[in-house]
Short mmCIF file of C-alpha atoms and ligand atoms in Angstrom, two decimals:
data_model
loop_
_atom_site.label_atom_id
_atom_site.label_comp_id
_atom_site.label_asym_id
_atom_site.label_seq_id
_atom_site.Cartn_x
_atom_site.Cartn_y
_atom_site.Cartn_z
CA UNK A 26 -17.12 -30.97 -4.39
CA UNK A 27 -19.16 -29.59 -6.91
CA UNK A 28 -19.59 -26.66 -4.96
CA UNK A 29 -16.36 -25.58 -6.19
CA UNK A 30 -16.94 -25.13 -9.47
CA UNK A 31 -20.52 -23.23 -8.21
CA UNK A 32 -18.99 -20.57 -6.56
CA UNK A 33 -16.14 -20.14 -9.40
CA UNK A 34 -19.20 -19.98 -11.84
CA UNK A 35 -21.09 -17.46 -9.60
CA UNK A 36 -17.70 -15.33 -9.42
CA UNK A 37 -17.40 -15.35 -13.33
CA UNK A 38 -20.87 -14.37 -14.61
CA UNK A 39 -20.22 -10.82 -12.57
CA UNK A 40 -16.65 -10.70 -14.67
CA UNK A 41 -15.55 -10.99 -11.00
CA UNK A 42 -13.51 -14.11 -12.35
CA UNK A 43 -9.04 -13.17 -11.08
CA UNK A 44 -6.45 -14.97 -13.70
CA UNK A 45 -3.03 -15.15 -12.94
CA UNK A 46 -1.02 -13.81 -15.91
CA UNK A 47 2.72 -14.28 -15.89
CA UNK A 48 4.82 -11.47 -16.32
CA UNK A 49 8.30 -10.69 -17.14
CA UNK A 50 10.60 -8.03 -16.18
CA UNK A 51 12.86 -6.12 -18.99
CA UNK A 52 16.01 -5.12 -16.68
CA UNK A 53 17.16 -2.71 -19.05
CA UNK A 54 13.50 -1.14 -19.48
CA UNK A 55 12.22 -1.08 -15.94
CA UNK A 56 8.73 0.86 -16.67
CA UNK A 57 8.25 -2.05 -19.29
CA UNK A 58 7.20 -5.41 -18.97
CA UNK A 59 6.56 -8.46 -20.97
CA UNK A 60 2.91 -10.51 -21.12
CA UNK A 61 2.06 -13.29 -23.76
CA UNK A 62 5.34 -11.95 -26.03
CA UNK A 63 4.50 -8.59 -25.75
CA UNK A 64 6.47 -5.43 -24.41
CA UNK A 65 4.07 -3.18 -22.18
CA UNK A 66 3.94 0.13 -20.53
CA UNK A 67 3.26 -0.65 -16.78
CA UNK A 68 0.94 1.51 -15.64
CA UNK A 69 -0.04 -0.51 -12.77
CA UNK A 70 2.86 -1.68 -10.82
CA UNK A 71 3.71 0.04 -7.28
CA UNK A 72 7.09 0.53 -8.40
CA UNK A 73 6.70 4.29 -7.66
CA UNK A 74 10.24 5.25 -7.28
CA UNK A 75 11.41 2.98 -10.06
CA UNK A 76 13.97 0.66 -7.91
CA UNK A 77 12.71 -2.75 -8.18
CA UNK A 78 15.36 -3.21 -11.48
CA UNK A 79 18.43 -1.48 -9.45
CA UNK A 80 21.46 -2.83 -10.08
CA UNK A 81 22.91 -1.76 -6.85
CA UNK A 82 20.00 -2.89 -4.56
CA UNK A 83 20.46 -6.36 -6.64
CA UNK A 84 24.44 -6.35 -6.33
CA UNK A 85 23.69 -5.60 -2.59
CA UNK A 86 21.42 -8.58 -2.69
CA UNK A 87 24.20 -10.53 -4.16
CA UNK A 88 27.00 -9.85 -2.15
CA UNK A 89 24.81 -10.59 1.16
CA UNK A 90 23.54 -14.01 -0.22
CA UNK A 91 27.50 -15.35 -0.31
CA UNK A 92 27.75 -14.69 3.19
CA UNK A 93 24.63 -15.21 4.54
CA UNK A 94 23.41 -17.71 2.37
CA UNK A 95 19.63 -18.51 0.80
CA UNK A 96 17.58 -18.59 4.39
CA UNK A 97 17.63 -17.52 7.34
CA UNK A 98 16.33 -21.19 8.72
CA UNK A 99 14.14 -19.82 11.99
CA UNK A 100 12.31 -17.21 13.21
CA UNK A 101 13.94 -14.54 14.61
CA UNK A 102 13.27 -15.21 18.13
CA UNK A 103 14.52 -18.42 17.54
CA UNK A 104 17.77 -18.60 15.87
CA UNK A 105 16.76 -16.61 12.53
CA UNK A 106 18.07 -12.52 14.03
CA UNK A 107 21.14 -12.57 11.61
CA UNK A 108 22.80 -9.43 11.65
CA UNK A 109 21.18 -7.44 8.73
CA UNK A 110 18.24 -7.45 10.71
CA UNK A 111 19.51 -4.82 13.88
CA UNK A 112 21.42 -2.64 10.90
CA UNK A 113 18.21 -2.33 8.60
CA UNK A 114 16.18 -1.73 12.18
CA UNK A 115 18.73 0.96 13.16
CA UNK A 116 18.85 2.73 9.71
CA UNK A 117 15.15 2.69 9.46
CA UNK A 118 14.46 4.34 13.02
CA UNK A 119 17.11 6.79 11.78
CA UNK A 120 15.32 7.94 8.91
CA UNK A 121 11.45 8.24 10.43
CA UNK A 122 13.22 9.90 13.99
CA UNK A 123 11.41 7.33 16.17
CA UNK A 124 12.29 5.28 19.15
CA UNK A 125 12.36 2.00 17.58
CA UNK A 126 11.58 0.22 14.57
CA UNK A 127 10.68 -3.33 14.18
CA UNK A 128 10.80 -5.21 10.15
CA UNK A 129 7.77 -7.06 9.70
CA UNK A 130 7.65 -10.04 6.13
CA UNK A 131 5.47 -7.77 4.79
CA UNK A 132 2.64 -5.17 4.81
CA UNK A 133 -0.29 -7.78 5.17
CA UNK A 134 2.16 -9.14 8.45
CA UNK A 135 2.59 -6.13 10.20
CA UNK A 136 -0.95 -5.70 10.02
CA UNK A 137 -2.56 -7.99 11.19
CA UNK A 138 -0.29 -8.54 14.04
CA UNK A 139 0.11 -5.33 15.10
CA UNK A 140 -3.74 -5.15 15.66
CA UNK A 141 -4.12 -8.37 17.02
CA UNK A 142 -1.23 -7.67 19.54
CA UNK A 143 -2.57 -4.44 20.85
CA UNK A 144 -6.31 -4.86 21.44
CA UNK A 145 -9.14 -8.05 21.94
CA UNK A 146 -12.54 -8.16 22.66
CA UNK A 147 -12.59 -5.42 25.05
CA UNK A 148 -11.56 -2.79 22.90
CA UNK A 149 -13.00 -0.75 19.67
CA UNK A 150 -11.16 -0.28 16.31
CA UNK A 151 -12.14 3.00 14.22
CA UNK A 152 -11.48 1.74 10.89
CA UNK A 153 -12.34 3.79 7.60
CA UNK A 154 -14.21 1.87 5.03
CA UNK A 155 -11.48 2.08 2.35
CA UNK A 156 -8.97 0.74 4.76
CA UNK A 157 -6.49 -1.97 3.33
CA UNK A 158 -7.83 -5.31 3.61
CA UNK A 159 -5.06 -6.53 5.89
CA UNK A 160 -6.13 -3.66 8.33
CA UNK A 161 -9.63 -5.23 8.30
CA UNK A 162 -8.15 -8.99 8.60
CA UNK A 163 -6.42 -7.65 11.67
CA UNK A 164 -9.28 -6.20 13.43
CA UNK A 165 -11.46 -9.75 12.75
CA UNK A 166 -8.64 -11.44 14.14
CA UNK A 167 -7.81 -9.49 17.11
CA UNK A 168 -12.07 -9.87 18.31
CA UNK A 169 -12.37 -6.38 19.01
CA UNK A 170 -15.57 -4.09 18.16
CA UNK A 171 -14.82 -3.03 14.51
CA UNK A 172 -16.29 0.07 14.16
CA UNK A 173 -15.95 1.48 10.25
CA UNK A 174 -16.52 4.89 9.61
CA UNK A 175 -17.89 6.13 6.16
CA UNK A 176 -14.39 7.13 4.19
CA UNK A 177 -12.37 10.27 5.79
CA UNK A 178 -16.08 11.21 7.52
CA UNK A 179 -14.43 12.42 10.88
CA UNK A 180 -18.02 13.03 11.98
CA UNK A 181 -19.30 9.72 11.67
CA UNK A 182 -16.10 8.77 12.94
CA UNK A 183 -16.98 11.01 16.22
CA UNK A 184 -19.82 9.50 16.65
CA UNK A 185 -18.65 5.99 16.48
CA UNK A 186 -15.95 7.35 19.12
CA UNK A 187 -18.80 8.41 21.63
CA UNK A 188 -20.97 5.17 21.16
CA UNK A 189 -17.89 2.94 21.73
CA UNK A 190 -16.77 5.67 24.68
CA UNK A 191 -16.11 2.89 27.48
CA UNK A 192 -14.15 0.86 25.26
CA UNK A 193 -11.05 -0.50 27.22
CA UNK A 194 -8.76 0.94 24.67
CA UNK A 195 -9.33 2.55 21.14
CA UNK A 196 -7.55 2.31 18.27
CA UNK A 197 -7.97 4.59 15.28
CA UNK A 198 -6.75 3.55 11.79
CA UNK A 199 -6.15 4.49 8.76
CA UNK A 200 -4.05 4.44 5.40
CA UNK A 201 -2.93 8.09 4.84
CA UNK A 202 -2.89 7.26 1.01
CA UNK A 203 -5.50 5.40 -0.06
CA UNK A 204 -4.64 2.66 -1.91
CA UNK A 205 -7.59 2.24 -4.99
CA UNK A 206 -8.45 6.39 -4.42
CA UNK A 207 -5.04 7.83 -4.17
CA UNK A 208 -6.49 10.50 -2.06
CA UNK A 209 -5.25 11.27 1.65
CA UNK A 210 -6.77 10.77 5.05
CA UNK A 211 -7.25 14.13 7.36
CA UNK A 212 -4.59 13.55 9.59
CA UNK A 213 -5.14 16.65 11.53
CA UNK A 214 -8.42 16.06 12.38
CA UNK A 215 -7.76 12.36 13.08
CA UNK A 216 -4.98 13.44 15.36
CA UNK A 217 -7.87 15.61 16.88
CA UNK A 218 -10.21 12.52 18.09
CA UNK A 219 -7.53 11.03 18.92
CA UNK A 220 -6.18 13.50 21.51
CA UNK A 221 -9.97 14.40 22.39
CA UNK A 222 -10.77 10.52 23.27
CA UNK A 223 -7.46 9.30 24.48
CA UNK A 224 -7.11 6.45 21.65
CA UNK A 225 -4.34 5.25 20.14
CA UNK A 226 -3.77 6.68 16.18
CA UNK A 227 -1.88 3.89 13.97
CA UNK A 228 -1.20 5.14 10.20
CA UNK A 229 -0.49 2.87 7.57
CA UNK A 230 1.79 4.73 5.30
CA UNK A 231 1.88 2.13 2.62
CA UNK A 232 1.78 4.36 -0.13
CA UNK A 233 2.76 7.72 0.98
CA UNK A 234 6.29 6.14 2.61
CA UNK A 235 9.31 6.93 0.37
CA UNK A 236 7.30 9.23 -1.47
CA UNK A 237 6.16 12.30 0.74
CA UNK A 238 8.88 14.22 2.77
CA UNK A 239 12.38 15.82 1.99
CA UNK A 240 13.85 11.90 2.82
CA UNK A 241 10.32 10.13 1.81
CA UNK A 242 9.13 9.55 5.57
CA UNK A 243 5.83 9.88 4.81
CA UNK A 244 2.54 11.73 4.81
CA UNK A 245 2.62 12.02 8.65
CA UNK A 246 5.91 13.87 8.72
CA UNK A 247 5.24 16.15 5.93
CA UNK A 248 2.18 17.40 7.84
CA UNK A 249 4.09 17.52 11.17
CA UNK A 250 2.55 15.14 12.89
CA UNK A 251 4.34 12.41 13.26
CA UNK A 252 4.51 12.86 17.01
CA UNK A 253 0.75 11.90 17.06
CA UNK A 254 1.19 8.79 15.39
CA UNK A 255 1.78 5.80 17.82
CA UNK A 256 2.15 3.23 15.17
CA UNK A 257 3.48 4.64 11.68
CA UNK A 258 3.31 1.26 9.50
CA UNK A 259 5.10 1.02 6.02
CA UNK A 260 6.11 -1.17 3.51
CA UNK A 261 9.16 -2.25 1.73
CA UNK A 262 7.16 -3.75 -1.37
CA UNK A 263 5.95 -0.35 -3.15
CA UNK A 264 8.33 2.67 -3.33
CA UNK A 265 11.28 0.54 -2.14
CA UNK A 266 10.71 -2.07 -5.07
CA UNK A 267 11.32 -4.30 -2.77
CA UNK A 268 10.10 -6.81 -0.08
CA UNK A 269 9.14 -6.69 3.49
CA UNK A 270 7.67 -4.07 5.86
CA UNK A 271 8.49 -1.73 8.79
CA UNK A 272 6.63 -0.98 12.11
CA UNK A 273 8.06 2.56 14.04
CA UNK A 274 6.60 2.94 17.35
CA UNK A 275 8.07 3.35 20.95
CA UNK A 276 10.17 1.14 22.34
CA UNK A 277 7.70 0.11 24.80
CA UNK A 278 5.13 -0.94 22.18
CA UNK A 279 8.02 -2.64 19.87
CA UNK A 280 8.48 -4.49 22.73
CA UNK A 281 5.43 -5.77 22.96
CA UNK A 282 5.37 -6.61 19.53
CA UNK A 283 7.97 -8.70 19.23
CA UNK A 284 6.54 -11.01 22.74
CA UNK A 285 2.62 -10.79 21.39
CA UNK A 286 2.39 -10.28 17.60
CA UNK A 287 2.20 -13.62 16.08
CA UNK A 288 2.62 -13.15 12.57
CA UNK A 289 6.14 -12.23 13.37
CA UNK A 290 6.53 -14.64 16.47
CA UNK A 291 5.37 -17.87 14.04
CA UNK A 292 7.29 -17.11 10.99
CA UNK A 293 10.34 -17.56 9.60
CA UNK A 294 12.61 -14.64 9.15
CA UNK A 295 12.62 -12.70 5.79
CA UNK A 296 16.04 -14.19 3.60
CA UNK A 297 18.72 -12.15 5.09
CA UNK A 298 20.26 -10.99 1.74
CA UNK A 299 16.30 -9.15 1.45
CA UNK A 300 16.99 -7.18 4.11
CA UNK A 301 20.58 -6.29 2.94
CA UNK A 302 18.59 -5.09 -0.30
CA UNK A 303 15.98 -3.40 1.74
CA UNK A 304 18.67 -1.36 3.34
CA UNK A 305 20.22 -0.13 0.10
CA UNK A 306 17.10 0.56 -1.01
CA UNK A 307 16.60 2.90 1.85
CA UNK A 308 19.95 4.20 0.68
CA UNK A 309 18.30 5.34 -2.75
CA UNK A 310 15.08 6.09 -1.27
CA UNK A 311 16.93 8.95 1.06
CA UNK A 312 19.13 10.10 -0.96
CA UNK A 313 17.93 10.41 -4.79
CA UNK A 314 15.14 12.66 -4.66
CA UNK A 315 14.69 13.13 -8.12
CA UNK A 316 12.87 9.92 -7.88
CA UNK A 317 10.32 11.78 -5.96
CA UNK A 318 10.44 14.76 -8.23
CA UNK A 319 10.29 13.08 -11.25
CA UNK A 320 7.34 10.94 -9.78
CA UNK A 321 5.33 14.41 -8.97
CA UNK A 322 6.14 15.59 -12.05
CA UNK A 323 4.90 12.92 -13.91
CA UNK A 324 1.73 12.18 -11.73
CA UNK A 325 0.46 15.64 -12.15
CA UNK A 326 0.77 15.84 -16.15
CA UNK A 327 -0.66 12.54 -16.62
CA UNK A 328 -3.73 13.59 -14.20
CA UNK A 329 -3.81 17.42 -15.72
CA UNK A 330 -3.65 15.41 -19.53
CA UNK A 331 -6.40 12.98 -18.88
CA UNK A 332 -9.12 15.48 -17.28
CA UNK A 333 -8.33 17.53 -20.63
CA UNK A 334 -8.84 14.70 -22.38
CA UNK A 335 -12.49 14.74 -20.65
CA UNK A 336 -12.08 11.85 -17.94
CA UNK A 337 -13.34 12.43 -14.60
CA UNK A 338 -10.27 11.29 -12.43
CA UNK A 339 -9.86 11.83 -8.99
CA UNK A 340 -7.39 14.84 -7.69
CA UNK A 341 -4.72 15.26 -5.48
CA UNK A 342 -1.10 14.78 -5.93
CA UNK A 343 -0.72 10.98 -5.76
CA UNK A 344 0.67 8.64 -7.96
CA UNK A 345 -2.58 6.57 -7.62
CA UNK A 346 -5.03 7.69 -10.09
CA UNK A 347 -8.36 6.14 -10.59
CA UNK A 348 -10.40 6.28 -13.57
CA UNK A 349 -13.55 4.60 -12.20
CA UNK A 350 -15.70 3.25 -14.52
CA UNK A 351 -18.80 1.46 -12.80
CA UNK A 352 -19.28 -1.79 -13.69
CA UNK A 353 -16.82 -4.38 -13.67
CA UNK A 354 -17.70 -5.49 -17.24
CA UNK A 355 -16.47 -2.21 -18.51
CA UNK A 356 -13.18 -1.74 -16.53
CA UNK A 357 -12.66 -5.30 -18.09
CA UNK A 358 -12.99 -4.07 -21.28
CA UNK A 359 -11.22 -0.92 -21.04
CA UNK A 360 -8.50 -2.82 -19.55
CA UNK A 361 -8.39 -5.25 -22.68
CA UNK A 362 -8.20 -2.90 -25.07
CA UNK A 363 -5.80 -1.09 -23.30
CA UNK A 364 -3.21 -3.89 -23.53
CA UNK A 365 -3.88 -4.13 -27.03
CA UNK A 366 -2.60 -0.54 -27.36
CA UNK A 367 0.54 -1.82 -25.33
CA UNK A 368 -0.62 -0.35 -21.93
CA UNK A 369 -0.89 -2.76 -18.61
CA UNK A 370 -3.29 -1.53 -16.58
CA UNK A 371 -5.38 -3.74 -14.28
CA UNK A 372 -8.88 -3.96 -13.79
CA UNK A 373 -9.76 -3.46 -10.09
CA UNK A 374 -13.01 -5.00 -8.87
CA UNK A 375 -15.07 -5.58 -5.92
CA UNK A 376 -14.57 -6.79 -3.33
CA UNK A 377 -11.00 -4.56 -3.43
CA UNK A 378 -13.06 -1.56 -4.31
CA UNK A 379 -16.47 -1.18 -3.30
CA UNK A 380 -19.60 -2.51 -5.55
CA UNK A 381 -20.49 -0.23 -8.76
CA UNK A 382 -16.92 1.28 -8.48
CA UNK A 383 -14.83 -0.71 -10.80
CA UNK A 384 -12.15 1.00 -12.65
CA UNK A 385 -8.72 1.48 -14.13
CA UNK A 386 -5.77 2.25 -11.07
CA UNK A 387 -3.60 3.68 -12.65
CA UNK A 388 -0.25 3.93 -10.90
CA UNK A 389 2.77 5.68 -11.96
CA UNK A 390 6.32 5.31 -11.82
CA UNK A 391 9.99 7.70 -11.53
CA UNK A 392 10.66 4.71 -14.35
CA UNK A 393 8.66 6.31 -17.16
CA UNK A 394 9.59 9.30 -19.08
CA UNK A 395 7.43 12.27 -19.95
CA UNK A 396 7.52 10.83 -23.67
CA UNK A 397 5.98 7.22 -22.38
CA UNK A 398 3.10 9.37 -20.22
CA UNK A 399 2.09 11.70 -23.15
CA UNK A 400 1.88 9.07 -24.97
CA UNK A 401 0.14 7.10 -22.63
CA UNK A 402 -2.58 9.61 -22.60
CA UNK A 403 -3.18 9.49 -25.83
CA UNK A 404 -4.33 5.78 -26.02
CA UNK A 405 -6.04 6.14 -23.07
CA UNK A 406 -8.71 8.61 -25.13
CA UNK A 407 -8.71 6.48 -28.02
CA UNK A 408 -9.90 3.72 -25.73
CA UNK A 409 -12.10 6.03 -23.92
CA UNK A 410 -13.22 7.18 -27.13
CA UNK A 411 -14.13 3.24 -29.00
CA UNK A 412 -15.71 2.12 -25.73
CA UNK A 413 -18.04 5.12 -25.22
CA UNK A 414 -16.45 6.50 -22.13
CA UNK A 415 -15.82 9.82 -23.95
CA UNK A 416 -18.70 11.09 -25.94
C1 PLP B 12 0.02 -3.09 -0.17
C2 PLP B 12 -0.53 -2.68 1.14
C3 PLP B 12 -0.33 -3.44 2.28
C4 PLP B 12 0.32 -4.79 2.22
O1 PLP B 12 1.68 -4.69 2.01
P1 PLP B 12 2.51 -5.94 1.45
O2 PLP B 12 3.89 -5.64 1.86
O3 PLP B 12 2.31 -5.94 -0.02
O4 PLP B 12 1.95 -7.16 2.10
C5 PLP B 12 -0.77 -2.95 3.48
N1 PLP B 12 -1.43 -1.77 3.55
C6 PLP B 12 -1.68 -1.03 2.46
C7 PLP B 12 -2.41 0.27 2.60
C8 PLP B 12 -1.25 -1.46 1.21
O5 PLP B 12 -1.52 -0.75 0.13
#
């Protein structure tokens, strides 16, 4: 077994090395949280409307647990479908305007066996390389060709299309926020190839749902497209605050999911009184859009205040913004002394970002105030400033 502790070894000399760090929420602070004693800013948490702390979501939450109690004991084809289950699956078709919505235990699920449901080893997937990894996990487990085209590059992605051309079927996917980059897929164009080659176009709106659109549908309605997308994935675990993930399609293909998709055939049904906090969530999400405002609002000053400040961060509109740093030793370091300035900001490495492109995500949240981001800024230069970032 010593290889164990050779591969742990290899994993640290790159500062490659993961620790779990326990955390604690402060209820009545909810863009705060507490790590060895101390009270920090979150700047990395995917909290991005600021509901995870709700007190109605958690009342919700209560309430639901005294009648449905702690588990739901089975899968839902087996005897696990409890009744919050068809209200949450109504509400949520509702809100995107599609034919049928299915909830998945989370984002990772609903990837994975969406994929593997709809296409095997005679079929291509078009994957971009900055996909999620669950989106890749689902195309090795599904067997089919997994063709990955350099990020938003629609012409290598056209080219892939024509080389795979007698593919049984074809699947393109994509996030339409990237998740490390914060920057957007080209939807149009996507929809394009996918028209022009008769594929199927599955979006994973992970972190664009409950943030773009009048209601927080997503990316693909804001751009009008969401008639092009077959399979509009989402989760319940970033702008919601909470748990859990959604899967709109036709009914047809929901169908299908629920008699082929294993990840939701072999496991146990999320805790009902989840999905009766899901759906109030949804509630908030719909209705308070100065969540969303607030969110833009903040996202754009902090970006605007930290490429005055001289850092090079990506643009865009996105509550996701990178400051990429290079090598993992650095982003380590930057992240360090960022906590000692009372900021949490994690340190995102390879393999989740690609080699040589280690850096700071920031993420924002509707939970800060303009105050807490100014001021954010500020120690974020003297940082960049003592480790040599900022000349
Ligand atoms: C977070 C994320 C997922 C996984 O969602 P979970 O509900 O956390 O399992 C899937 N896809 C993308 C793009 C994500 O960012």
């Amino acid at each position: 077994m010593k290889w164990i502790e050779e591969e742990l070894h290899e994993i640290e000399k790159t500062s490659l090395k993961r620790r779990l760090r326990e955390t604690v929420p402060i209820v009545d602070k909810p863009g705060f949280i507490a790590r060895g004693g101390r009270t920090l800013l979150n700047l990395s948490s995917n909290d991005y409307l600021g509901l995870a702390q709700h007190p109605g979501i958690v009342e919700a939450m209560r309430d639901s647990l005294l009648i449905e109690g702690a588990g739901a004991g089975a899968s839902r084809l087996v005897t696990g479908n409890r009744k919050p289950y068809a209200l949450l699956e109504e509400a949520i078709a509702e809100w995107q305007r599609s034919g049928k919505a299915l909830v998945f235990a989370n984002g990772y699920m609903a990837n994975i066996g969406v994929i593997s449901a709809i296409v095997n080893r005679y079929d291509a997937v078009f994957s971009d390389q900055l996909n999620h990894a669950s989106i890749v996990d689902g195309i090795i487990l599904s067997r089919a060709e997994h063709a990955r085209y350099r990020h938003n590059d629609m012409e290598h992605l056209r080219y892939l299309l024509n080389k795979h051309r007698n593919k049984r079927r074809k699947l393109i996917v994509t996030d339409s926020v990237f998740s490390m980059d914060g920057d957007q897929a080209p939807l149009h164009e996507l929809a394009k190839l996918k028209q022009e080659y008769n594929a199927i176009l599955m979006v994973d709106e992970a972190h664009s749902g409950g943030i773009y659109g009048l209601y927080g549908e997503g990316l693909s309605h804001v751009l009008g497209l969401k008639h092009m997308v077959d399979i509009h994935v989402g989760t319940f675990s970033k702008a919601f605050g909470m748990y859990g993930a959604y899967v709109c399609a036709s009914d047809t293909l929901v169908n299908l999911l629920v008699n082929k998709a294993r990840s939701f055939i072999y496991s146990t049904a999320l805790p009902p009184a989840v999905v009766t906090g899901i759906r109030k969530a949804l509630d908030y999400v719909v209705r308070e859009s100065w969540r969303r405002e607030r969110l833009f609002e903040l996202s754009s000053s902090f970006r605007s205040s930290l490429c005055e400040a001289g850092f090079k961060v990506g643009d865009g509109d996105s509550p996701i913004i990178p400051l990429i740093l290079g090598e993992n030793d650095t982003a380590l370091r930057f992240s360090h002394a960022l906590e000692e300035e009372g900021i949490a900001a994690v340190a995102i490495r390879p393999p989740t970002v690609p080699k040589g492109t280690a850096r700071i995500r920031f993420s924002l949240s509707a939970a800060l105030t303009p105050i807490e981001v100014r001021d954010a800024v500020l120690k974020i230069s003297k940082v960049g400033h003592q480790l040599g970032v900022l000349k």
